[in-house]
JSON list of C-alpha atoms in Angstrom, two decimals:
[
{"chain": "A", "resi": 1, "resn": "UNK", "atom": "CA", "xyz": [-68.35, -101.27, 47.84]},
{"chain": "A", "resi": 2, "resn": "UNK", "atom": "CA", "xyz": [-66.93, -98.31, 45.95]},
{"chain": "A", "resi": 3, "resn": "UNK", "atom": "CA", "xyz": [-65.99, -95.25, 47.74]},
{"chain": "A", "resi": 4, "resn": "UNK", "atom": "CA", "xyz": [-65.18, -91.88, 46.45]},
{"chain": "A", "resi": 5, "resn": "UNK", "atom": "CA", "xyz": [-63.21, -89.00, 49.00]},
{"chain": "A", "resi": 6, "resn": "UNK", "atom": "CA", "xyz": [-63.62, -85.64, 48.35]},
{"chain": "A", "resi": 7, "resn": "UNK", "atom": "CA", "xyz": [-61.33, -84.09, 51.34]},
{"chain": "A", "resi": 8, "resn": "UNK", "atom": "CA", "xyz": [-62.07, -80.42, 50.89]},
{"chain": "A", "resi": 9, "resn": "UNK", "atom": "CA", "xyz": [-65.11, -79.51, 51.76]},
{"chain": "A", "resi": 10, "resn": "UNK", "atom": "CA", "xyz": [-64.72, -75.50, 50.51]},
{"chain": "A", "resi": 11, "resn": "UNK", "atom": "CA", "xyz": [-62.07, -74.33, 48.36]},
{"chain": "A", "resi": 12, "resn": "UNK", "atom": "CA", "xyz": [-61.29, -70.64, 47.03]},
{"chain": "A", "resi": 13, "resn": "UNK", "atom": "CA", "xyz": [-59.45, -69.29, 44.16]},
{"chain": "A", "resi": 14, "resn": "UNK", "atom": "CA", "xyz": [-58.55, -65.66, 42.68]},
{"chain": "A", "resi": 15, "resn": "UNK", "atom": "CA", "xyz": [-60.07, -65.18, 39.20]},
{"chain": "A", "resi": 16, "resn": "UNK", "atom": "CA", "xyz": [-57.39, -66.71, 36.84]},
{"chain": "A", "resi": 17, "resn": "UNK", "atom": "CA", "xyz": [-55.77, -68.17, 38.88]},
{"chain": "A", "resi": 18, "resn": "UNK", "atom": "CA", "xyz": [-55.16, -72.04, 38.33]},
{"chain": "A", "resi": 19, "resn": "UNK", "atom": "CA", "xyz": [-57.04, -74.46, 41.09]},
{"chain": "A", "resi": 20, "resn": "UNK", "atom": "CA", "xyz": [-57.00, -78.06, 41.92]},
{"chain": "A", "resi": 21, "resn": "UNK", "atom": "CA", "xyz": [-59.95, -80.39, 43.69]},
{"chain": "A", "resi": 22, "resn": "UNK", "atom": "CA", "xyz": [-58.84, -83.46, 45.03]},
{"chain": "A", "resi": 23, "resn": "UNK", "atom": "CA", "xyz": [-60.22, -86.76, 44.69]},
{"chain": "A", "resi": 24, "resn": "UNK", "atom": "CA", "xyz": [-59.75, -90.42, 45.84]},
{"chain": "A", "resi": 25, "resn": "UNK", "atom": "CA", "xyz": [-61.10, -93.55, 45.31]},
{"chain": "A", "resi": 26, "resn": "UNK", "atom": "CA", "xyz": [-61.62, -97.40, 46.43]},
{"chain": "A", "resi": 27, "resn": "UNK", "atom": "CA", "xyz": [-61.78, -99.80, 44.14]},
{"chain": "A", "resi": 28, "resn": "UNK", "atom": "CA", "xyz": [-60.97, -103.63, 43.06]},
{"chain": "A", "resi": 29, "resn": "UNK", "atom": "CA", "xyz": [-61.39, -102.71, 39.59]},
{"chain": "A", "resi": 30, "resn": "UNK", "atom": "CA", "xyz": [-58.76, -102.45, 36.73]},
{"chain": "A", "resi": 31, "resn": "UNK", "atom": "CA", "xyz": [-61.23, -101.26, 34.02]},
{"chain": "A", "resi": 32, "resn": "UNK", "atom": "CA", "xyz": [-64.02, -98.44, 35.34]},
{"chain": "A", "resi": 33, "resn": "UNK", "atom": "CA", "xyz": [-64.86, -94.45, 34.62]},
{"chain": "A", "resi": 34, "resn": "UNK", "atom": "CA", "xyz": [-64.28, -91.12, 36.38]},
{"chain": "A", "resi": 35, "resn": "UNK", "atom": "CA", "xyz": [-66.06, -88.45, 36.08]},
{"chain": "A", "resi": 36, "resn": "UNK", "atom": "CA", "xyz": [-66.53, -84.67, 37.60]},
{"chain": "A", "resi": 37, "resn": "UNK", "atom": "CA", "xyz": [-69.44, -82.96, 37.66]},
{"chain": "A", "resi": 38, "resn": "UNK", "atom": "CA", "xyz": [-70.17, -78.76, 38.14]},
{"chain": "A", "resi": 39, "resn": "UNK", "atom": "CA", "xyz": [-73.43, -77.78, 40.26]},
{"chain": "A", "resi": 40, "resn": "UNK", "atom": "CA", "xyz": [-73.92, -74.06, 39.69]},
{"chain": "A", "resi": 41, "resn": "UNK", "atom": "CA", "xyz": [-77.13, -72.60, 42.29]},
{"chain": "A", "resi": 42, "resn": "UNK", "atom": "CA", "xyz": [-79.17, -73.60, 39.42]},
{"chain": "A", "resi": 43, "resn": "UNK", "atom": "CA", "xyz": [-78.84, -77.03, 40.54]},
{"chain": "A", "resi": 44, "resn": "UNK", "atom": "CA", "xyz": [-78.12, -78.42, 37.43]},
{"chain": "A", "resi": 45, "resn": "UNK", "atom": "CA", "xyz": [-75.86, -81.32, 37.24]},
{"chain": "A", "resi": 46, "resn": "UNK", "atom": "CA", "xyz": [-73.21, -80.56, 34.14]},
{"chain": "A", "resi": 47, "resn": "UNK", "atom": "CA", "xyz": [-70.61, -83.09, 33.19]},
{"chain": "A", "resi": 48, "resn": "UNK", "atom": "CA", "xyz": [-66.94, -81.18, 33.29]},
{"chain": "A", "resi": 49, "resn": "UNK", "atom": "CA", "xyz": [-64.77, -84.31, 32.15]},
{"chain": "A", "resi": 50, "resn": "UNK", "atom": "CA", "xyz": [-64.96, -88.02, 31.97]},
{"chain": "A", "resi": 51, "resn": "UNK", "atom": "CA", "xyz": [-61.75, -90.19, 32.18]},
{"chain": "A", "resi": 52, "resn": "UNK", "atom": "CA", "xyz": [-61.45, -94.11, 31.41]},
{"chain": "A", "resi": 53, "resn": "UNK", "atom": "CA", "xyz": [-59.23, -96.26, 33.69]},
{"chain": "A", "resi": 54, "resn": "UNK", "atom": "CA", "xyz": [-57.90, -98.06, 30.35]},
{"chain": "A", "resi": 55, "resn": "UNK", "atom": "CA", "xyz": [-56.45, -94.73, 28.82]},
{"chain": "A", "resi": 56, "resn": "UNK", "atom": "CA", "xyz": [-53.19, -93.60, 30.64]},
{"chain": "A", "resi": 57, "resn": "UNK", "atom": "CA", "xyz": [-53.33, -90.17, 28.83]},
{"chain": "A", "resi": 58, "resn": "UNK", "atom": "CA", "xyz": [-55.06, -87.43, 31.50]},
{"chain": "A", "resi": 59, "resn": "UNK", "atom": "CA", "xyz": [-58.07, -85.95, 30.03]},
{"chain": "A", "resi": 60, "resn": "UNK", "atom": "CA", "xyz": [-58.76, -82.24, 29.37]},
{"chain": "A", "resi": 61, "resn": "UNK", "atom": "CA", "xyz": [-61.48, -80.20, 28.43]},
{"chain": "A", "resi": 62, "resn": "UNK", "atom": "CA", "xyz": [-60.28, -76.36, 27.46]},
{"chain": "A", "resi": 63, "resn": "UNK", "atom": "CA", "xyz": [-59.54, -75.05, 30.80]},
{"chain": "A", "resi": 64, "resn": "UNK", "atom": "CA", "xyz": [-60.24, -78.31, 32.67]},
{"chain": "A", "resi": 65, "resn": "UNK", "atom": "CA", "xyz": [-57.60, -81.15, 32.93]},
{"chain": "A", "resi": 66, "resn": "UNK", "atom": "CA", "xyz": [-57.44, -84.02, 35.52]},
{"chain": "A", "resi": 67, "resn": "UNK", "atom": "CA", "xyz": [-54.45, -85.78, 36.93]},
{"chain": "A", "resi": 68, "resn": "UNK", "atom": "CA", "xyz": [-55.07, -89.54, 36.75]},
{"chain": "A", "resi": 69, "resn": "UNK", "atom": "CA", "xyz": [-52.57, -91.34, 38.82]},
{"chain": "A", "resi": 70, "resn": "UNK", "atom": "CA", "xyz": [-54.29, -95.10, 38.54]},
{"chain": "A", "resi": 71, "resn": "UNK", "atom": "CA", "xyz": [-51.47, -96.95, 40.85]},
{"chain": "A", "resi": 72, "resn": "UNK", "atom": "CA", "xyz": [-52.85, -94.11, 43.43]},
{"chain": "A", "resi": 73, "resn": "UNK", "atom": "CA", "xyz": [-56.30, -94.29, 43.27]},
{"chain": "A", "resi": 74, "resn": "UNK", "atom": "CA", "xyz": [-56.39, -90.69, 42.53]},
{"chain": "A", "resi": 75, "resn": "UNK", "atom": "CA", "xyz": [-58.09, -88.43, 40.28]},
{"chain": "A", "resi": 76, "resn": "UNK", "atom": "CA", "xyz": [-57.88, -84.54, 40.59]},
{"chain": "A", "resi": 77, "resn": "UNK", "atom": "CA", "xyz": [-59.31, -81.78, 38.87]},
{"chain": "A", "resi": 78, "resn": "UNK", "atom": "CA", "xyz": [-57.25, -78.48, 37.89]},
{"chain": "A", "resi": 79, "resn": "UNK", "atom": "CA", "xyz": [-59.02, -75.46, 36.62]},
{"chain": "A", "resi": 80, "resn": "UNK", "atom": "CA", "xyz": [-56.73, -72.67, 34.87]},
{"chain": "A", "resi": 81, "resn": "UNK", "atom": "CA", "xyz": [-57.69, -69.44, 34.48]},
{"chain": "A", "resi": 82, "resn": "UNK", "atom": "CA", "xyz": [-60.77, -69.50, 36.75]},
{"chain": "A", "resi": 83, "resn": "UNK", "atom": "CA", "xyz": [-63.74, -67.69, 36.53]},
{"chain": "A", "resi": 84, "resn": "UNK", "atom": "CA", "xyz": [-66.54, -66.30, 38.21]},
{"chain": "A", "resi": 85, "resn": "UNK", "atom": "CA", "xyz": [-68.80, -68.99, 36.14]},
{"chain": "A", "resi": 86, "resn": "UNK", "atom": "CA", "xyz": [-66.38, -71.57, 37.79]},
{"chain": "A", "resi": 87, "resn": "UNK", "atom": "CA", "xyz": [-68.19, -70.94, 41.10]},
{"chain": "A", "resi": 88, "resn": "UNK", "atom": "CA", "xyz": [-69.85, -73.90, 41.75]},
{"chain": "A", "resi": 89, "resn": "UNK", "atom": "CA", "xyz": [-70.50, -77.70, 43.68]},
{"chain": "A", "resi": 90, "resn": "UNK", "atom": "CA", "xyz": [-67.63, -80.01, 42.23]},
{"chain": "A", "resi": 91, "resn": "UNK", "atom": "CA", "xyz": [-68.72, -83.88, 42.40]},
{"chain": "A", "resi": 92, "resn": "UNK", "atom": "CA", "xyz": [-66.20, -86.48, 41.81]},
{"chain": "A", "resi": 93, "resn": "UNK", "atom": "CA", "xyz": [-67.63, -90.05, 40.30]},
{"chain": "A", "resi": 94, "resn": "UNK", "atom": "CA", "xyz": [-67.18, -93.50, 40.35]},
{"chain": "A", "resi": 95, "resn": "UNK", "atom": "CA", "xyz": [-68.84, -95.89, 37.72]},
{"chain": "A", "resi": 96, "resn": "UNK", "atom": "CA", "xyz": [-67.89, -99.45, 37.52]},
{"chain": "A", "resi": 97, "resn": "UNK", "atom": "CA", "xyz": [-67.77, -101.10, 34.77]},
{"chain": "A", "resi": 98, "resn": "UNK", "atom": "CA", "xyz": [-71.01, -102.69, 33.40]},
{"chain": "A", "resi": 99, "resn": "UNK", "atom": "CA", "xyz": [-74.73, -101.02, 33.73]},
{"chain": "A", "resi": 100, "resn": "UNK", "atom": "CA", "xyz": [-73.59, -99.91, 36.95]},
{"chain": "A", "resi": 101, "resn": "UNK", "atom": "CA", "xyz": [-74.59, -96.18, 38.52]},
{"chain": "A", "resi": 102, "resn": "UNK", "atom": "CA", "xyz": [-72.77, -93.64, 39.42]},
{"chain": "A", "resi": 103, "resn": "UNK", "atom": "CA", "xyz": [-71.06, -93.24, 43.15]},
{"chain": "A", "resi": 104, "resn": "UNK", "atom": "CA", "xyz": [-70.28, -89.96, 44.12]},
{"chain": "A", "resi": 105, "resn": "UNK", "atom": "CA", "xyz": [-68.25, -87.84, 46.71]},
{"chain": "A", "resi": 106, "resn": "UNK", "atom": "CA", "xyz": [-69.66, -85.52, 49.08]},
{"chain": "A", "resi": 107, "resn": "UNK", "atom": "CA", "xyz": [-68.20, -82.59, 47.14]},
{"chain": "A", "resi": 108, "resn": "UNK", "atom": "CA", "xyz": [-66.35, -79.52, 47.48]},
{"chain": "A", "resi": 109, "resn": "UNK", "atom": "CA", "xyz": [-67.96, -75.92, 47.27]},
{"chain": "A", "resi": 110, "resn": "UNK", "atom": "CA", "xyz": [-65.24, -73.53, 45.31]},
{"chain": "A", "resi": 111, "resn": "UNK", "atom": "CA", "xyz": [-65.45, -70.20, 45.31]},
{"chain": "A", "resi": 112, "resn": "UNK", "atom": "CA", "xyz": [-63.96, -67.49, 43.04]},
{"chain": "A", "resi": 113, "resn": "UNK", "atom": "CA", "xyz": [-62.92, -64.31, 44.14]},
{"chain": "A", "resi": 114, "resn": "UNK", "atom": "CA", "xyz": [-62.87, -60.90, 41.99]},
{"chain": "B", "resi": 1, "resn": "UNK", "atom": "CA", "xyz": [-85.15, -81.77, 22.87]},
{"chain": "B", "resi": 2, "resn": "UNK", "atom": "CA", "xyz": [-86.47, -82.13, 26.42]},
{"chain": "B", "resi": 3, "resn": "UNK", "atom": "CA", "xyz": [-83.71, -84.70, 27.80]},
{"chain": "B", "resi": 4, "resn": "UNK", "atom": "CA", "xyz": [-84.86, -85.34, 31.85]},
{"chain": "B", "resi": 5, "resn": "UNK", "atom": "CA", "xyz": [-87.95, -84.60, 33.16]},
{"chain": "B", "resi": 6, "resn": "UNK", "atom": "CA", "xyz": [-88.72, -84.52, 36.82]},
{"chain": "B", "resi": 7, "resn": "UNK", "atom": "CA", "xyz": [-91.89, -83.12, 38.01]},
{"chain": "B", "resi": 8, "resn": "UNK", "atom": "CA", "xyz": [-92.47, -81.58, 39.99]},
{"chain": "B", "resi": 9, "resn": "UNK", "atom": "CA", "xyz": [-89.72, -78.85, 40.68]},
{"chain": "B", "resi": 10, "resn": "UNK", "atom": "CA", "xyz": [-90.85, -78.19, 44.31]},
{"chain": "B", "resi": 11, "resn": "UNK", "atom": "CA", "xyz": [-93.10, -79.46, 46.87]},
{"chain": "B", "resi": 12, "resn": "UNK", "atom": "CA", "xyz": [-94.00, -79.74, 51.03]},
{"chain": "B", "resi": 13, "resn": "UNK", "atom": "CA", "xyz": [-95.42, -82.50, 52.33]},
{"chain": "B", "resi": 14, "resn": "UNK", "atom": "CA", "xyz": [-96.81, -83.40, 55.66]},
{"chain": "B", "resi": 15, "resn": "UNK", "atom": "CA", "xyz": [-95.40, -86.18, 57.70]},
{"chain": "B", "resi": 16, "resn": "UNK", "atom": "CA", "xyz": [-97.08, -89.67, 57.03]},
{"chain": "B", "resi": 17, "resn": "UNK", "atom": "CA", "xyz": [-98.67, -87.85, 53.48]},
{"chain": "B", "resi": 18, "resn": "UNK", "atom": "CA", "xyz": [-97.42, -90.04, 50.26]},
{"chain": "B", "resi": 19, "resn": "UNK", "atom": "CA", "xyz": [-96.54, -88.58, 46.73]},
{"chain": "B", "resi": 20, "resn": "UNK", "atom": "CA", "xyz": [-94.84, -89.98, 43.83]},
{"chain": "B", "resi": 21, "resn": "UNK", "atom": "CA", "xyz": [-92.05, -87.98, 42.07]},
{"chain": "B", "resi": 22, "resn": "UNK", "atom": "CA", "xyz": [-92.13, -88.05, 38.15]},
{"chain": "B", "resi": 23, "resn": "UNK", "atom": "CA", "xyz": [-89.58, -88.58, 35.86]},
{"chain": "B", "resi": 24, "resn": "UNK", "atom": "CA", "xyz": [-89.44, -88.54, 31.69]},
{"chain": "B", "resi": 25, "resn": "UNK", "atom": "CA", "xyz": [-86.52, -88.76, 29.42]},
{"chain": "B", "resi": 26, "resn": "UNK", "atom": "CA", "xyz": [-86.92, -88.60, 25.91]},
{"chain": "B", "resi": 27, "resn": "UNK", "atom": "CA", "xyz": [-83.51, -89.53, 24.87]},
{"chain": "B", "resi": 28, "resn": "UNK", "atom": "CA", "xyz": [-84.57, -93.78, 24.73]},
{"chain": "B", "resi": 29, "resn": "UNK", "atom": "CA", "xyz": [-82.18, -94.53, 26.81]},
{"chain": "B", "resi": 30, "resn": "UNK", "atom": "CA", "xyz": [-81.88, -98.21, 29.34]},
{"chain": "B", "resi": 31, "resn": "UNK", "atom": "CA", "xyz": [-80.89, -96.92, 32.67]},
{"chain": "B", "resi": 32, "resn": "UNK", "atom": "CA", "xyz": [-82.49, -94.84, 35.02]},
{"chain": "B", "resi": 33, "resn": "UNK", "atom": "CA", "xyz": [-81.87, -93.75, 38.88]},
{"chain": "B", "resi": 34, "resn": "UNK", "atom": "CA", "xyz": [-82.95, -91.90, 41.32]},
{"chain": "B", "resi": 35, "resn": "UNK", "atom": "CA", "xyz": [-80.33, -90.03, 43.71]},
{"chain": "B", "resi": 36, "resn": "UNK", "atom": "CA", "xyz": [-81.03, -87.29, 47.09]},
{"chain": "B", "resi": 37, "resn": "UNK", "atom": "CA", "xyz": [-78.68, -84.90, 47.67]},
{"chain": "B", "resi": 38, "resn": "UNK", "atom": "CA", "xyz": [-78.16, -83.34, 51.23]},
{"chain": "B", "resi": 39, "resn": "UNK", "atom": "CA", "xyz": [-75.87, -81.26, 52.96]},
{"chain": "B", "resi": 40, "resn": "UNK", "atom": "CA", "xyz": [-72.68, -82.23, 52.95]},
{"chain": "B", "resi": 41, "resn": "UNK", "atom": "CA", "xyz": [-73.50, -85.91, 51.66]},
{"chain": "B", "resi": 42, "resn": "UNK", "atom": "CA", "xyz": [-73.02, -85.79, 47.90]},
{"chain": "B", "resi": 43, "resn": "UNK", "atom": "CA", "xyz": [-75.57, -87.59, 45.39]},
{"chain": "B", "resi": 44, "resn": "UNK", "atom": "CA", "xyz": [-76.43, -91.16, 47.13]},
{"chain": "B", "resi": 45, "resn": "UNK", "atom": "CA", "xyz": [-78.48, -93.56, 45.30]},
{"chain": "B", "resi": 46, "resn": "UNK", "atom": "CA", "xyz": [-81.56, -94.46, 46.28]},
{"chain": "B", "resi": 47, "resn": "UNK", "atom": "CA", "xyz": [-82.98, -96.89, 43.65]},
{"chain": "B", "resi": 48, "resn": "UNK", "atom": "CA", "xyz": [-82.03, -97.83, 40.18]},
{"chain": "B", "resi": 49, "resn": "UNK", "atom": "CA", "xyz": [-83.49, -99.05, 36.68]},
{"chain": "B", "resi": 50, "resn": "UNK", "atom": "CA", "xyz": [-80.59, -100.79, 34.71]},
{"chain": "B", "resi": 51, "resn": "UNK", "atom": "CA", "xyz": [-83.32, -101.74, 31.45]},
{"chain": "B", "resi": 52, "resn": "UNK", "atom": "CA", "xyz": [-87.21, -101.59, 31.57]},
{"chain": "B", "resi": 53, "resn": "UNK", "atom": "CA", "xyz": [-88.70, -104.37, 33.59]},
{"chain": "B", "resi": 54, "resn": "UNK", "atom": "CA", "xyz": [-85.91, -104.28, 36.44]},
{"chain": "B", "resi": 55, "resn": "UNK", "atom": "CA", "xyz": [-85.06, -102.52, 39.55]},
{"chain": "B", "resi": 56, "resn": "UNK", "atom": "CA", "xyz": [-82.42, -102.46, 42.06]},
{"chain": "B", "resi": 57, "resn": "UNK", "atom": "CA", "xyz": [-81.91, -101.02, 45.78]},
{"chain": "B", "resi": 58, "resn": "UNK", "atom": "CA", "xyz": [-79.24, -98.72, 45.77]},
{"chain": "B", "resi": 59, "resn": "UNK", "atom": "CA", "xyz": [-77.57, -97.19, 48.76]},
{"chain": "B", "resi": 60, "resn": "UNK", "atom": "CA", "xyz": [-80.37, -95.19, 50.59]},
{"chain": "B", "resi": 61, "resn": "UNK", "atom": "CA", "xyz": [-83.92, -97.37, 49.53]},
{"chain": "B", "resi": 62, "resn": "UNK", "atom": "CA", "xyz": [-85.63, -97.24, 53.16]},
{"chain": "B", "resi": 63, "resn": "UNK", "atom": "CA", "xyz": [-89.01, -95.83, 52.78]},
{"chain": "B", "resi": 64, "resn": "UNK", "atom": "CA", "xyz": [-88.94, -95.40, 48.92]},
{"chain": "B", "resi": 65, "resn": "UNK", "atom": "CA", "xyz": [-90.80, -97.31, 46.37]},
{"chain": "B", "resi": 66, "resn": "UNK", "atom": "CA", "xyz": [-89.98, -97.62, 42.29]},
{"chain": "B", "resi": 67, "resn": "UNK", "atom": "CA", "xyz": [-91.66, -98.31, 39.08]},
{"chain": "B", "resi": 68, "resn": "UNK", "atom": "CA", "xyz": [-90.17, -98.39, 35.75]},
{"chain": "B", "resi": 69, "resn": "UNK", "atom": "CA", "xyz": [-93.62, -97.52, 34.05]},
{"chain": "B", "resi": 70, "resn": "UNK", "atom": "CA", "xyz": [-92.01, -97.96, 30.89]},
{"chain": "B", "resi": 71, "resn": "UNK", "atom": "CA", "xyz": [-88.58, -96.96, 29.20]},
{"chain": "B", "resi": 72, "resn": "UNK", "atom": "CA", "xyz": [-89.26, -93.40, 29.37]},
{"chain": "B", "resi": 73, "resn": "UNK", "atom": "CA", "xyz": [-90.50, -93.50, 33.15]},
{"chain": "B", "resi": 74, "resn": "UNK", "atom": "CA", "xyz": [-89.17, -93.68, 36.40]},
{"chain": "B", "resi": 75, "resn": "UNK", "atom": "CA", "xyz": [-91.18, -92.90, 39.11]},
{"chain": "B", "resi": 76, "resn": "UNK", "atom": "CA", "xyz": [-90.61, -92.75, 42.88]},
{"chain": "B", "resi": 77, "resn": "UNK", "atom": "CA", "xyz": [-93.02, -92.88, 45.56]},
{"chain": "B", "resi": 78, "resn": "UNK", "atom": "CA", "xyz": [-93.08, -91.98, 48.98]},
{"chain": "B", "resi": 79, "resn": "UNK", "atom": "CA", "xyz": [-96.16, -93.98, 51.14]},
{"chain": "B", "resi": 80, "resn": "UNK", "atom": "CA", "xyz": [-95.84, -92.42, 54.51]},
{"chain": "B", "resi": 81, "resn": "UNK", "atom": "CA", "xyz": [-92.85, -89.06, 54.61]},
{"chain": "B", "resi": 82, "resn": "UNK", "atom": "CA", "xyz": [-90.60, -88.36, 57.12]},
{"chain": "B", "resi": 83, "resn": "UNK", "atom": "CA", "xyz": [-88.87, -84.87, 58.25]},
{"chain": "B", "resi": 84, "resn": "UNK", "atom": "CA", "xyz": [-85.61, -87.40, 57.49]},
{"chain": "B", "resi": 85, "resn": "UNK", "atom": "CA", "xyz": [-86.94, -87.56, 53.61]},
{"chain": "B", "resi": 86, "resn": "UNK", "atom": "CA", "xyz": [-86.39, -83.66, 52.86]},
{"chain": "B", "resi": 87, "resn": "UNK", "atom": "CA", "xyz": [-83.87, -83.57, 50.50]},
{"chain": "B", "resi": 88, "resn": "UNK", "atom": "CA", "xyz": [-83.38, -82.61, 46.98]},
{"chain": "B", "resi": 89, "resn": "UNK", "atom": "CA", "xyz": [-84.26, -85.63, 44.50]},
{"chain": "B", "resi": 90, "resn": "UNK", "atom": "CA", "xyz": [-82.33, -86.21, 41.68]},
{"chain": "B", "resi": 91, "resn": "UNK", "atom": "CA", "xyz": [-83.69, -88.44, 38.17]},
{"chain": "B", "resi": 92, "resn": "UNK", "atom": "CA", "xyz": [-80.44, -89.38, 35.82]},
{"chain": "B", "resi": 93, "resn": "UNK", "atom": "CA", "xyz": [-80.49, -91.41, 32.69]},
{"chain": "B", "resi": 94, "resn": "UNK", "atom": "CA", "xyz": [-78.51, -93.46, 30.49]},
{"chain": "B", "resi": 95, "resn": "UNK", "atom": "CA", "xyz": [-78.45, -95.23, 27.33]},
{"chain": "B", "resi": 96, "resn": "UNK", "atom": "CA", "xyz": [-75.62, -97.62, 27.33]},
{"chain": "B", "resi": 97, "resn": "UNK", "atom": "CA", "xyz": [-72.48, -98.48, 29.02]},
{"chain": "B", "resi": 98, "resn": "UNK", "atom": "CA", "xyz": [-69.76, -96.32, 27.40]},
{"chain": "B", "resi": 99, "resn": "UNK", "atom": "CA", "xyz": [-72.12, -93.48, 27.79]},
{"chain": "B", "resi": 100, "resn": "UNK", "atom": "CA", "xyz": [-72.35, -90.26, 30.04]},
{"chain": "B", "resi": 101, "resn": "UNK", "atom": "CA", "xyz": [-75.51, -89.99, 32.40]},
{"chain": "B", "resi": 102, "resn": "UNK", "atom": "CA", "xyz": [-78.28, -87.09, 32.27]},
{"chain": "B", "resi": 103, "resn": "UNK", "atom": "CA", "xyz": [-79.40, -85.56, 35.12]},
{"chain": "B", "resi": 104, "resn": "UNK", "atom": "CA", "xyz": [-83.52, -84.13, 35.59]},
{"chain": "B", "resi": 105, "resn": "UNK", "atom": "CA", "xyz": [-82.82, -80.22, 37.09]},
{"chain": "B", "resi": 106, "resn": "UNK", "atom": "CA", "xyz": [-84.61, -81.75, 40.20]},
{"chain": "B", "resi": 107, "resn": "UNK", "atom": "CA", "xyz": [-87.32, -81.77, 42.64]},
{"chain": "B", "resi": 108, "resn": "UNK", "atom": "CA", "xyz": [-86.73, -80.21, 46.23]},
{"chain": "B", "resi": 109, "resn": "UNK", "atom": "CA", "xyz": [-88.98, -81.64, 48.97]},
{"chain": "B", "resi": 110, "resn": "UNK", "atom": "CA", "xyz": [-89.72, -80.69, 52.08]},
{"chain": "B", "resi": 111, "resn": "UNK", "atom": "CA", "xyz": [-91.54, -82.77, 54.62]},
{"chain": "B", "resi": 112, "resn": "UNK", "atom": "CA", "xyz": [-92.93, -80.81, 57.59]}
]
């Protein structure tokens, strides 16, 4: 089965200040998705950026850009210029590919500081 | 447009007392699930709906029950809850392969 390691539980960050969340993953795959998702205290689950396996460019999304490094199984997210909107649950995913669902990491709570 | 529907937003429960969580989406898409999220655990999947007509166990199905009512519903039922099933309960959607999910703003349950 799939796996997905988040291995910081809480990170912090200055406002603008440039951040990075870590994330690893376990799979026999060539060909499958990435994802990261922002959980503000609403509790609302917003996509940040998607990455497929097949594409060797690293995806970004204005101040959001991921490091893709396939051979590595990694996948991490950085976040330039932070905010205090960037305060928030980060969820890294794992989709297979297929009509399969999502697998997700535990998380990692970052907070900003003013 | 209304996207994911889960209803409703809170609840308590008794132990051994049953309910059924709703879920809508509006968007026609194939794929539905249901994920909890606790403490320290992440999203883990608990049942899923890949087209109308089918389910599948997903990680966590132990005391959980599904019905794809239709292509628009989702529903999950628990017959007799536990203290162990309070958790926040998450309905996602999603129309095709290539395509991102959409998450309900979910229901947060307590079981007493």
């Amino acid at each position: 089965a799939q796996t997905v390691t988040q291995s910081q539980p809480e990170m912090s960050v200055q406002e603008a200040e440039t951040v990075t969340l870590s994330c690893t993953y376990d799979t026999s795959e060539s060909d499958y998705y990435l994802f990261w998702y922002k959980q503000p205290p609403s509790r609302q689950m917003i996509l940040v950026i998607r990455q497929e396996a097949y594409k060797q460019q690293n995806a970004t999304e204005n101040r959001f850009s991921v490091n893709f490094q396939k051979a590595a199984k990694s996948f991490s997210l950085k976040i330039s210029d932070s905010q205090l909107g960037d305060a928030a649950m980060y969820f890294c995913a794992y989709r297979a590919p297929g009509n399969t669902p999502l697998v997700f990491g535990k998380g990692t709570r970052l907070s900003v500081i003013a | 447009n209304a996207g994911v529907t889960q209803t409703p937003k809170f609840q308590v429960l008794k132990t051994g007392q049953s309910m059924t969580l709703q879920c809508a989406q509006d968007m026609n898409h194939n794929s539905m699930y249901w994920y909890r999220q606790d403490p320290g655990m992440g999203l883990r999947l608990i049942y899923y709906s890949a087209s109308e007509g089918t389910t599948d166990k997903g990680e966590v199905p132990n005391g959980y029950n599904v019905s794809r009512l239709n292509k628009r519903e989702f529903s999950l039922r628990l017959e007799s809850a536990a203290p162990s099933q309070t958790s926040v309960y998450f309905c996602a959607s999603r129309r095709g392969e290539e395509a991102e999910a959409f998450f309900g703003q979910g229901t947060r349950l307590t079981v007493v």
